[in-house]
Amino acid sequence: MSSLADANVQSDLDIAPLLLPAQVLRNDAQAIKAAHELAQVARVQAARRDRQRKLPWSEIEQFTRSGLGSIAIPREYGGPQVSFVTLAEVFAIISAADPALGQIPQNQFGIINLVLGSATEAQKKQLFQSVLEGWRIGNAGPERGTKNTLELKARITADGDDYVINGQKFYSTGALFAHWVAVKALNDDGKQVLAFVRRGTPGLRIVDDWSGFGQRTTASGTILLNNVRVESSLVVDNWKINEKPNTQGAVSQLIQAAIDAGIARGAIDDAIEFVKTRARPWIDAKVERASDDLYVIADIGKLKIELHAAEAFAAQGRASAGSGARRTAHRRVRRTRLDCRGRGQSADHRDLAAGQRKAFRTGRQPRNPRRIQPRPPLAQRPGAHPARPGALEISRGRRLSPQRYFAGPPFLDLTTAHFLKGIGENHDFFPPRRGHHQR
């Protein structure tokens, strides 16, 4: 396949990113190692990038050049084809360091799976080889004002030997960083196809107008398509994937669940570090350090338990294809959830907290899950007495000085977890908990 630099399709509206050579990883261990190396680099300025909305170009280039972009390419096409367990862990590792960096390549892996299930053999060879060479794939699927993802306004029509696409997309995560833009459109028969448009093609324009509250550096903006020409060999009949059972939705949801778990993992680790190194204890707690407050220990422990539950349940789903294994996982989670509920309602809540003290200090927590999926973590000030054990709630409309109050885990939910990731550098927002003045 020709190099992107040789394609000669530069447009006054769109410029293709530099295509750099990428290595090809050979096994799962190399993928995990590369993910940890990238996370170590990305973590350093992640909070500042998000605050300043500085796009992670160098980190994305490292992701690609390290070979992580092609870890899902099947072996018969020259890729390592790592396991789903490894694929999910790679995304969790990266997302714990920088949620935006984990989100940007998500669609590439979903599209790779879609190509595997619906493209012709020639298309698979061409597209998979491009990814092995360092091409990135961006998304151009969602549209505003439609009922669901199957309803599209964008149209692709035959024009000689090629096709022409017209339409407008939004929420196009990864497109600005990509070399391919994968555009969903309806053909002349009203069927959905996926056209791979080279960056820089005349008529293609990517607008960096993403202004979301969380993950502000994913560049999930608008794409404008005005008579964009695409070769017929690059139009995949992705409607065919629905003619037989497939894992398309499951793969995409697996990656998104891994991203969420990684965000939660990073946010909880940040909360623990903040409690240990920066928080002052509540005056009535009668302890020297905030990390010695039994209520803080108990609530951090609960968050860790719920995270472990989510990770354990997701691991069962990744590793098991049989329904029997899934049913076993459901039963185990249900039993331990009920067990933890019973503990939470016990008369002596401080015993539970004391039992978690050592685990909190060492960063480890007992692996008895309480819920299948972690609920949005909530902020707390240590020493405050909940209405019932573990009952926490965020107040609205209050702004408290960090010199007077500690806000606990620096996150509101998994989607916007790292809005407050820079809390150690910028004490600008501390949500209090309900009834802070009550005893």
CSV table of C-alpha atoms in Angstrom, one decimal:
chain,number,residue,atom,x,y,z
A,1,MET,CA,0.0,0.0,0.0
A,2,SER,CA,1.2,3.5,-0.8
A,3,SER,CA,2.5,5.8,1.9
A,4,LEU,CA,0.2,8.5,3.1
A,5,ALA,CA,2.8,11.0,2.2
A,6,ASP,CA,2.7,9.8,-1.4
A,7,ALA,CA,-1.1,10.0,-1.6
A,8,ASN,CA,-0.9,13.7,-2.8
A,9,VAL,CA,-4.4,14.5,-1.5
A,10,GLN,CA,-3.6,17.6,0.6
A,11,SER,CA,-6.5,20.0,1.1
A,12,ASP,CA,-6.7,23.6,2.1
A,13,LEU,CA,-9.2,22.5,4.7
A,14,ASP,CA,-7.5,19.5,6.2
A,15,ILE,CA,-3.8,18.5,6.6
A,16,ALA,CA,-2.9,14.9,7.4
A,17,PRO,CA,-0.7,14.3,10.5
A,18,LEU,CA,2.8,13.2,10.1
A,19,LEU,CA,3.1,9.4,9.4
A,20,LEU,CA,5.9,8.0,11.6
A,21,PRO,CA,7.1,4.4,11.5
A,22,ALA,CA,5.7,2.0,14.1
A,23,GLN,CA,7.0,-1.2,15.5
A,24,VAL,CA,4.9,-4.4,15.6
A,25,LEU,CA,4.6,-6.0,19.0
A,26,ARG,CA,4.7,-9.8,19.2
A,27,ASN,CA,3.0,-10.9,22.4
A,28,ASP,CA,0.8,-9.8,25.3
A,29,ALA,CA,3.7,-9.2,27.6
A,30,GLN,CA,5.2,-6.6,25.2
A,31,ALA,CA,1.8,-4.9,25.0
A,32,ILE,CA,1.5,-4.6,28.8
A,33,LYS,CA,5.1,-3.3,29.0
A,34,ALA,CA,4.5,-0.7,26.3
A,35,ALA,CA,1.3,0.5,28.1
A,36,HIS,CA,3.1,1.0,31.4
A,37,GLU,CA,5.9,2.9,29.7
A,38,LEU,CA,3.4,5.2,28.0
A,39,ALA,CA,1.4,5.7,31.2
A,40,GLN,CA,4.5,6.7,33.0
A,41,VAL,CA,5.2,9.4,30.5
A,42,ALA,CA,1.5,10.5,30.1
A,43,ARG,CA,0.8,10.8,33.8
A,44,VAL,CA,3.3,13.6,34.4
A,45,GLN,CA,1.4,16.4,32.7
A,46,ALA,CA,-2.1,14.9,32.3
A,47,ALA,CA,-3.9,17.3,34.6
A,48,ARG,CA,-2.2,20.3,33.1
A,49,ARG,CA,-3.0,19.2,29.6
A,50,ASP,CA,-6.6,18.8,30.6
A,51,ARG,CA,-6.8,22.2,32.3
A,52,GLN,CA,-5.1,24.0,29.4
A,53,ARG,CA,-6.8,21.8,26.8
A,54,LYS,CA,-3.4,20.9,25.3
A,55,LEU,CA,-3.9,18.0,22.9
A,56,PRO,CA,-1.6,15.0,23.7
A,57,TRP,CA,0.1,14.8,20.3
A,58,SER,CA,3.4,13.4,21.6
A,59,GLU,CA,1.7,10.8,23.7
A,60,ILE,CA,-0.5,9.7,20.8
A,61,GLU,CA,2.6,9.4,18.7
A,62,GLN,CA,4.3,7.3,21.4
A,63,PHE,CA,1.1,5.1,21.5
A,64,THR,CA,1.4,4.4,17.8
A,65,ARG,CA,5.2,4.1,17.4
A,66,SER,CA,5.3,1.7,20.4
A,67,GLY,CA,3.1,-0.7,18.5
A,68,LEU,CA,0.1,-0.4,20.7
A,69,GLY,CA,-2.1,0.8,17.8
A,70,SER,CA,-1.9,-2.6,16.1
A,71,ILE,CA,-2.1,-5.1,19.0
A,72,ALA,CA,-5.6,-6.2,17.9
A,73,ILE,CA,-4.5,-7.0,14.3
A,74,PRO,CA,-5.0,-10.8,13.7
A,75,ARG,CA,-1.9,-12.9,13.4
A,76,GLU,CA,-2.7,-14.0,9.8
A,77,TYR,CA,-2.4,-10.4,8.8
A,78,GLY,CA,0.9,-9.8,10.6
A,79,GLY,CA,-0.3,-8.5,14.0
A,80,PRO,CA,0.1,-9.9,17.5
A,81,GLN,CA,-3.6,-10.4,18.1
A,82,VAL,CA,-3.4,-10.0,21.9
A,83,SER,CA,-6.1,-11.5,24.1
A,84,PHE,CA,-9.1,-9.5,25.1
A,85,VAL,CA,-7.8,-9.6,28.7
A,86,THR,CA,-4.6,-7.9,27.6
A,87,LEU,CA,-6.5,-5.4,25.3
A,88,ALA,CA,-8.7,-4.3,28.2
A,89,GLU,CA,-5.7,-4.0,30.6
A,90,VAL,CA,-3.8,-1.9,28.2
A,91,PHE,CA,-6.7,0.6,28.0
A,92,ALA,CA,-7.1,0.5,31.8
A,93,ILE,CA,-3.4,1.2,32.4
A,94,ILE,CA,-3.3,4.2,30.0
A,95,SER,CA,-6.7,5.6,31.2
A,96,ALA,CA,-5.5,5.5,34.8
A,97,ALA,CA,-2.7,7.9,33.8
A,98,ASP,CA,-4.7,10.1,31.3
A,99,PRO,CA,-8.3,9.3,30.5
A,100,ALA,CA,-8.3,11.3,27.3
A,101,LEU,CA,-5.3,9.3,26.0
A,102,GLY,CA,-7.2,6.1,26.7
A,103,GLN,CA,-10.3,7.4,25.0
A,104,ILE,CA,-8.7,8.7,21.7
A,105,PRO,CA,-7.8,5.3,20.2
A,106,GLN,CA,-10.9,3.4,21.4
A,107,ASN,CA,-12.8,3.7,18.1
A,108,GLN,CA,-9.8,2.4,16.2
A,109,PHE,CA,-10.1,-0.9,17.9
A,110,GLY,CA,-13.8,-1.1,17.4
A,111,ILE,CA,-13.4,-0.3,13.7
A,112,ILE,CA,-10.6,-3.0,13.4
A,113,ASN,CA,-13.1,-5.5,14.7
A,114,LEU,CA,-15.8,-4.3,12.4
A,115,VAL,CA,-13.5,-4.6,9.4
A,116,LEU,CA,-12.6,-8.1,10.5
A,117,GLY,CA,-16.3,-9.0,10.4
A,118,SER,CA,-17.5,-7.3,7.3
A,119,ALA,CA,-14.7,-6.3,4.9
A,120,THR,CA,-13.5,-8.2,1.9
A,121,GLU,CA,-10.2,-10.0,2.1
A,122,ALA,CA,-8.5,-7.4,0.0
A,123,GLN,CA,-9.8,-4.6,2.2
A,124,LYS,CA,-8.6,-6.4,5.3
A,125,LYS,CA,-5.1,-6.8,4.0
A,126,GLN,CA,-4.9,-3.1,2.9
A,127,LEU,CA,-6.4,-1.6,6.1
A,128,PHE,CA,-4.7,-3.9,8.5
A,129,GLN,CA,-1.3,-3.4,6.8
A,130,SER,CA,-1.8,0.4,7.1
A,131,VAL,CA,-2.3,0.1,10.9
A,132,LEU,CA,0.8,-2.0,11.2
A,133,GLU,CA,2.7,0.7,9.4
A,134,GLY,CA,1.5,3.4,11.9
A,135,TRP,CA,-1.8,4.7,10.4
A,136,ARG,CA,-4.4,5.7,12.9
A,137,ILE,CA,-8.1,5.4,12.4
A,138,GLY,CA,-10.6,8.1,13.6
A,139,ASN,CA,-14.3,7.9,14.0
A,140,ALA,CA,-16.9,9.8,11.9
A,141,GLY,CA,-20.1,8.0,12.8
A,142,PRO,CA,-22.4,9.9,15.2
A,143,GLU,CA,-24.7,12.7,13.9
A,144,ARG,CA,-26.8,15.2,15.6
A,145,GLY,CA,-30.6,15.1,15.5
A,146,THR,CA,-31.0,11.4,14.8
A,147,LYS,CA,-32.9,8.8,16.9
A,148,ASN,CA,-30.0,6.3,17.1
A,149,THR,CA,-26.7,5.4,15.5
A,150,LEU,CA,-28.4,3.4,12.7
A,151,GLU,CA,-30.3,6.5,11.5
A,152,LEU,CA,-27.9,8.6,9.3
A,153,LYS,CA,-28.2,11.7,7.2
A,154,ALA,CA,-24.8,11.4,5.5
A,155,ARG,CA,-25.0,9.9,2.0
A,156,ILE,CA,-22.5,8.2,-0.2
A,157,THR,CA,-23.3,8.0,-3.9
A,158,ALA,CA,-21.6,6.4,-6.9
A,159,ASP,CA,-19.7,8.7,-9.2
A,160,GLY,CA,-17.9,6.9,-11.9
A,161,ASP,CA,-15.5,4.3,-10.4
A,162,ASP,CA,-15.5,6.1,-7.1
A,163,TYR,CA,-17.9,7.4,-4.5
A,164,VAL,CA,-18.8,10.8,-3.2
A,165,ILE,CA,-19.7,11.5,0.4
A,166,ASN,CA,-21.7,14.4,1.8
A,167,GLY,CA,-22.8,15.0,5.4
A,168,GLN,CA,-21.8,16.3,8.8
A,169,LYS,CA,-20.6,14.4,11.9
A,170,PHE,CA,-20.0,15.2,15.5
A,171,TYR,CA,-18.4,13.5,18.5
A,172,SER,CA,-15.7,12.3,16.2
A,173,THR,CA,-13.2,11.1,18.8
A,174,GLY,CA,-9.8,10.4,17.4
A,175,ALA,CA,-10.4,11.9,13.9
A,176,LEU,CA,-8.1,14.9,14.4
A,177,PHE,CA,-5.2,12.6,15.3
A,178,ALA,CA,-6.0,10.1,12.6
A,179,HIS,CA,-4.7,9.2,9.1
A,180,TRP,CA,-7.9,7.4,8.1
A,181,VAL,CA,-11.3,8.9,8.9
A,182,ALA,CA,-13.9,6.1,9.0
A,183,VAL,CA,-17.2,7.6,7.8
A,184,LYS,CA,-20.5,6.0,8.2
A,185,ALA,CA,-23.1,6.8,5.5
A,186,LEU,CA,-26.1,5.4,3.7
A,187,ASN,CA,-25.5,4.2,0.1
A,188,ASP,CA,-27.9,4.4,-2.8
A,189,ASP,CA,-29.8,1.3,-1.5
A,190,GLY,CA,-30.2,2.8,1.9
A,191,LYS,CA,-27.7,0.5,3.5
A,192,GLN,CA,-25.0,1.6,5.9
A,193,VAL,CA,-21.4,1.5,4.7
A,194,LEU,CA,-18.1,2.5,6.2
A,195,ALA,CA,-15.9,4.6,3.9
A,196,PHE,CA,-12.2,5.1,4.8
A,197,VAL,CA,-11.2,8.6,3.8
A,198,ARG,CA,-7.6,9.6,3.7
A,199,ARG,CA,-6.8,12.7,5.7
A,200,GLY,CA,-6.2,15.7,3.5
A,201,THR,CA,-8.8,14.6,0.9
A,202,PRO,CA,-10.4,17.7,-0.7
A,203,GLY,CA,-13.8,18.5,0.9
A,204,LEU,CA,-12.9,16.9,4.2
A,205,ARG,CA,-12.8,19.3,7.2
A,206,ILE,CA,-12.2,18.4,10.8
A,207,VAL,CA,-13.2,21.2,13.3
A,208,ASP,CA,-11.7,21.1,16.7
A,209,ASP,CA,-14.7,22.4,18.6
A,210,TRP,CA,-15.0,19.8,21.3
A,211,SER,CA,-15.9,21.5,24.6
A,212,GLY,CA,-17.0,18.7,26.9
A,213,PHE,CA,-16.6,19.1,30.7
A,214,GLY,CA,-14.5,15.9,31.0
A,215,GLN,CA,-11.7,14.5,28.8
A,216,ARG,CA,-11.2,17.8,27.2
A,217,THR,CA,-8.3,16.8,25.1
A,218,THR,CA,-9.9,14.0,23.0
A,219,ALA,CA,-10.7,16.5,20.2
A,220,SER,CA,-14.1,14.8,19.7
A,221,GLY,CA,-15.2,17.6,17.4
A,222,THR,CA,-17.2,18.1,14.1
A,223,ILE,CA,-16.4,16.7,10.7
A,224,LEU,CA,-17.7,18.3,7.5
A,225,LEU,CA,-17.9,16.3,4.3
A,226,ASN,CA,-18.5,18.2,1.1
A,227,ASN,CA,-18.3,16.1,-2.0
A,228,VAL,CA,-15.5,14.0,-0.5
A,229,ARG,CA,-14.3,11.4,-3.0
A,230,VAL,CA,-13.3,8.0,-1.9
A,231,GLU,CA,-12.1,4.9,-3.8
A,232,SER,CA,-14.6,2.1,-4.1
A,233,SER,CA,-12.0,-0.3,-2.7
A,234,LEU,CA,-12.1,1.7,0.6
A,235,VAL,CA,-15.9,1.4,1.1
A,236,VAL,CA,-16.7,-1.5,3.4
A,237,ASP,CA,-20.3,-2.9,3.5
A,238,ASN,CA,-20.4,-3.0,7.2
A,239,TRP,CA,-24.2,-3.7,7.1
A,240,LYS,CA,-23.2,-7.3,6.4
A,241,ILE,CA,-21.9,-7.7,10.0
A,242,ASN,CA,-25.5,-7.9,11.2
A,243,GLU,CA,-26.3,-10.9,9.0
A,244,LYS,CA,-24.6,-13.3,11.5
A,245,PRO,CA,-23.8,-13.3,15.2
A,246,ASN,CA,-20.9,-11.0,16.0
A,247,THR,CA,-19.0,-9.5,18.9
A,248,GLN,CA,-18.9,-5.9,17.6
A,249,GLY,CA,-20.9,-4.3,20.4
A,250,ALA,CA,-19.2,-6.4,23.0
A,251,VAL,CA,-15.7,-5.5,22.0
A,252,SER,CA,-16.5,-1.8,22.0
A,253,GLN,CA,-18.2,-2.0,25.4
A,254,LEU,CA,-15.3,-4.0,26.8
A,255,ILE,CA,-12.9,-1.3,25.9
A,256,GLN,CA,-15.1,1.4,27.3
A,257,ALA,CA,-15.5,-0.5,30.5
A,258,ALA,CA,-11.7,-0.8,30.7
A,259,ILE,CA,-11.4,2.9,30.2
A,260,ASP,CA,-13.9,3.6,33.0
A,261,ALA,CA,-12.1,1.1,35.3
A,262,GLY,CA,-8.8,2.8,34.6
A,263,ILE,CA,-10.2,6.2,35.4
A,264,ALA,CA,-11.6,4.9,38.7
A,265,ARG,CA,-8.3,3.3,39.5
A,266,GLY,CA,-6.3,6.4,38.9
A,267,ALA,CA,-8.8,8.6,40.7
A,268,ILE,CA,-8.8,6.4,43.8
A,269,ASP,CA,-5.0,6.2,43.8
A,270,ASP,CA,-4.9,10.0,43.6
A,271,ALA,CA,-7.4,10.3,46.5
A,272,ILE,CA,-5.3,8.0,48.7
A,273,GLU,CA,-2.1,10.0,47.9
A,274,PHE,CA,-3.9,13.2,48.7
A,275,VAL,CA,-5.2,11.9,52.1
A,276,LYS,CA,-1.8,10.6,53.0
A,277,THR,CA,0.3,13.7,52.0
A,278,ARG,CA,-1.9,16.8,52.0
A,279,ALA,CA,-5.2,16.4,54.0
A,280,ARG,CA,-5.6,17.7,57.5
A,281,PRO,CA,-7.7,15.6,59.9
A,282,TRP,CA,-11.1,16.8,61.0
A,283,ILE,CA,-10.7,18.4,64.4
A,284,ASP,CA,-13.2,16.0,66.1
A,285,ALA,CA,-11.6,12.9,64.8
A,286,LYS,CA,-9.0,13.0,67.5
A,287,VAL,CA,-6.2,11.7,65.2
A,288,GLU,CA,-2.9,13.1,64.1
A,289,ARG,CA,-3.3,12.4,60.4
A,290,ALA,CA,-6.3,12.3,58.1
A,291,SER,CA,-5.3,8.9,56.9
A,292,ASP,CA,-5.9,7.6,60.5
A,293,ASP,CA,-9.5,8.7,60.5
A,294,LEU,CA,-11.6,5.5,60.6
A,295,TYR,CA,-14.4,6.9,58.5
A,296,VAL,CA,-12.0,8.0,55.8
A,297,ILE,CA,-10.3,4.5,55.9
A,298,ALA,CA,-13.7,2.8,55.6
A,299,ASP,CA,-14.9,4.9,52.7
A,300,ILE,CA,-11.7,4.6,50.8
A,301,GLY,CA,-11.9,0.9,51.4
A,302,LYS,CA,-15.4,0.7,50.1
A,303,LEU,CA,-14.3,2.5,46.9
A,304,LYS,CA,-11.4,0.1,46.5
A,305,ILE,CA,-13.7,-2.9,47.1
A,306,GLU,CA,-16.2,-1.7,44.4
A,307,LEU,CA,-13.3,-1.1,42.0
A,308,HIS,CA,-12.0,-4.6,42.6
A,309,ALA,CA,-15.5,-6.0,42.1
A,310,ALA,CA,-15.8,-4.2,38.7
A,311,GLU,CA,-12.4,-5.4,37.6
A,312,ALA,CA,-13.0,-9.0,38.8
A,313,PHE,CA,-16.3,-9.2,37.0
A,314,ALA,CA,-14.9,-7.7,33.8
A,315,ALA,CA,-12.0,-10.1,33.9
A,316,GLN,CA,-14.5,-13.0,34.2
A,317,GLY,CA,-16.3,-11.7,31.1
A,318,ARG,CA,-13.1,-11.2,29.1
A,319,ALA,CA,-11.7,-14.6,29.9
A,320,SER,CA,-14.8,-16.7,29.6
A,321,ALA,CA,-16.8,-17.3,26.5
A,322,GLY,CA,-19.2,-19.8,28.1
A,323,SER,CA,-22.5,-18.7,29.6
A,324,GLY,CA,-21.8,-21.1,32.6
A,325,ALA,CA,-18.8,-19.1,33.6
A,326,ARG,CA,-20.7,-15.9,33.3
A,327,ARG,CA,-23.5,-17.2,35.5
A,328,THR,CA,-20.9,-18.3,38.1
A,329,ALA,CA,-19.5,-14.8,38.1
A,330,HIS,CA,-22.9,-13.3,38.6
A,331,ARG,CA,-23.6,-15.6,41.6
A,332,ARG,CA,-20.2,-14.8,43.2
A,333,VAL,CA,-20.7,-11.1,42.9
A,334,ARG,CA,-24.3,-11.4,44.2
A,335,ARG,CA,-23.1,-13.4,47.3
A,336,THR,CA,-20.3,-11.0,48.1
A,337,ARG,CA,-22.5,-8.0,47.5
A,338,LEU,CA,-25.0,-9.2,50.0
A,339,ASP,CA,-22.2,-10.1,52.4
A,340,CYS,CA,-20.8,-6.5,52.3
A,341,ARG,CA,-24.3,-5.1,52.6
A,342,GLY,CA,-24.6,-7.0,55.9
A,343,ARG,CA,-21.3,-5.7,57.1
A,344,GLY,CA,-22.2,-2.1,56.2
A,345,GLN,CA,-25.4,-2.4,58.3
A,346,SER,CA,-23.6,-3.9,61.3
A,347,ALA,CA,-23.8,-2.1,64.6
A,348,ASP,CA,-20.1,-1.4,65.0
A,349,HIS,CA,-19.1,0.4,61.8
A,350,ARG,CA,-15.8,1.3,63.4
A,351,ASP,CA,-14.8,-2.3,63.5
A,352,LEU,CA,-15.1,-2.5,59.8
A,353,ALA,CA,-13.1,0.6,59.4
A,354,ALA,CA,-10.4,-0.6,61.7
A,355,GLY,CA,-10.2,-3.8,59.8
A,356,GLN,CA,-9.4,-1.9,56.6
A,357,ARG,CA,-6.8,0.3,58.2
A,358,LYS,CA,-3.8,-1.8,57.2
A,359,ALA,CA,-5.1,-2.4,53.7
A,360,PHE,CA,-5.6,1.3,53.2
A,361,ARG,CA,-2.0,2.1,54.3
A,362,THR,CA,-0.5,-0.6,52.0
A,363,GLY,CA,-2.7,0.3,49.0
A,364,ARG,CA,-4.4,-3.2,49.1
A,365,GLN,CA,-8.0,-3.9,49.9
A,366,PRO,CA,-9.9,-7.2,50.5
A,367,ARG,CA,-11.3,-8.5,47.2
A,368,ASN,CA,-14.9,-9.1,48.2
A,369,PRO,CA,-16.9,-7.2,45.6
A,370,ARG,CA,-20.0,-5.2,46.7
A,371,ARG,CA,-21.4,-4.3,43.3
A,372,ILE,CA,-20.9,-5.5,39.8
A,373,GLN,CA,-20.2,-1.9,38.5
A,374,PRO,CA,-18.7,0.8,40.7
A,375,ARG,CA,-21.2,3.5,41.4
A,376,PRO,CA,-20.0,7.2,41.0
A,377,PRO,CA,-17.7,7.9,43.9
A,378,LEU,CA,-18.7,10.7,46.2
A,379,ALA,CA,-16.8,13.3,48.1
A,380,GLN,CA,-16.5,13.3,51.8
A,381,ARG,CA,-14.9,15.4,54.6
A,382,PRO,CA,-13.2,13.1,57.2
A,383,GLY,CA,-14.8,12.9,60.6
A,384,ALA,CA,-18.2,13.7,59.4
A,385,HIS,CA,-20.8,11.2,60.6
A,386,PRO,CA,-23.0,9.7,57.8
A,387,ALA,CA,-26.7,9.3,58.3
A,388,ARG,CA,-26.1,5.6,57.9
A,389,PRO,CA,-22.8,3.7,57.4
A,390,GLY,CA,-21.3,4.7,54.0
A,391,ALA,CA,-24.1,7.1,53.1
A,392,LEU,CA,-22.4,10.0,51.3
A,393,GLU,CA,-23.7,12.7,49.1
A,394,ILE,CA,-22.4,15.8,47.4
A,395,SER,CA,-23.9,19.2,48.2
A,396,ARG,CA,-24.6,21.6,45.4
A,397,GLY,CA,-24.0,25.4,45.4
A,398,ARG,CA,-21.3,25.5,48.1
A,399,ARG,CA,-17.7,26.4,47.8
A,400,LEU,CA,-15.4,25.8,50.8
A,401,SER,CA,-11.9,26.8,51.5
A,402,PRO,CA,-9.4,23.9,51.4
A,403,GLN,CA,-7.8,25.3,54.5
A,404,ARG,CA,-11.0,24.5,56.4
A,405,TYR,CA,-12.3,21.3,54.8
A,406,PHE,CA,-11.0,18.2,53.1
A,407,ALA,CA,-13.0,17.0,50.2
A,408,GLY,CA,-11.7,13.4,50.0
A,409,PRO,CA,-11.6,11.5,46.7
A,410,PRO,CA,-11.1,14.1,44.0
A,411,PHE,CA,-13.8,13.0,41.6
A,412,LEU,CA,-17.5,13.2,41.0
A,413,ASP,CA,-18.1,10.4,38.6
A,414,LEU,CA,-16.1,8.2,36.2
A,415,THR,CA,-16.7,10.3,33.1
A,416,THR,CA,-15.3,13.5,34.6
A,417,ALA,CA,-13.0,11.9,37.1
A,418,HIS,CA,-9.9,13.7,36.1
A,419,PHE,CA,-11.5,17.2,36.1
A,420,LEU,CA,-10.2,17.2,39.6
A,421,LYS,CA,-7.2,15.1,38.9
A,422,GLY,CA,-5.0,18.2,39.2
A,423,ILE,CA,-6.3,18.8,42.7
A,424,GLY,CA,-2.8,18.6,44.2
A,425,GLU,CA,-1.8,21.5,42.0
A,426,ASN,CA,-4.9,23.6,42.0
A,427,HIS,CA,-7.1,23.7,45.1
A,428,ASP,CA,-10.0,25.5,43.3
A,429,PHE,CA,-12.9,23.1,43.8
A,430,PHE,CA,-13.8,21.2,46.9
A,431,PRO,CA,-17.4,19.8,47.0
A,432,PRO,CA,-18.5,19.4,50.6
A,433,ARG,CA,-20.7,16.6,51.8
A,434,ARG,CA,-24.2,16.8,53.0
A,435,GLY,CA,-24.8,17.9,56.6
A,436,HIS,CA,-21.2,19.1,57.2
A,437,HIS,CA,-22.4,21.2,60.1
A,438,GLN,CA,-24.3,18.3,61.7
A,439,ARG,CA,-22.9,15.8,64.3
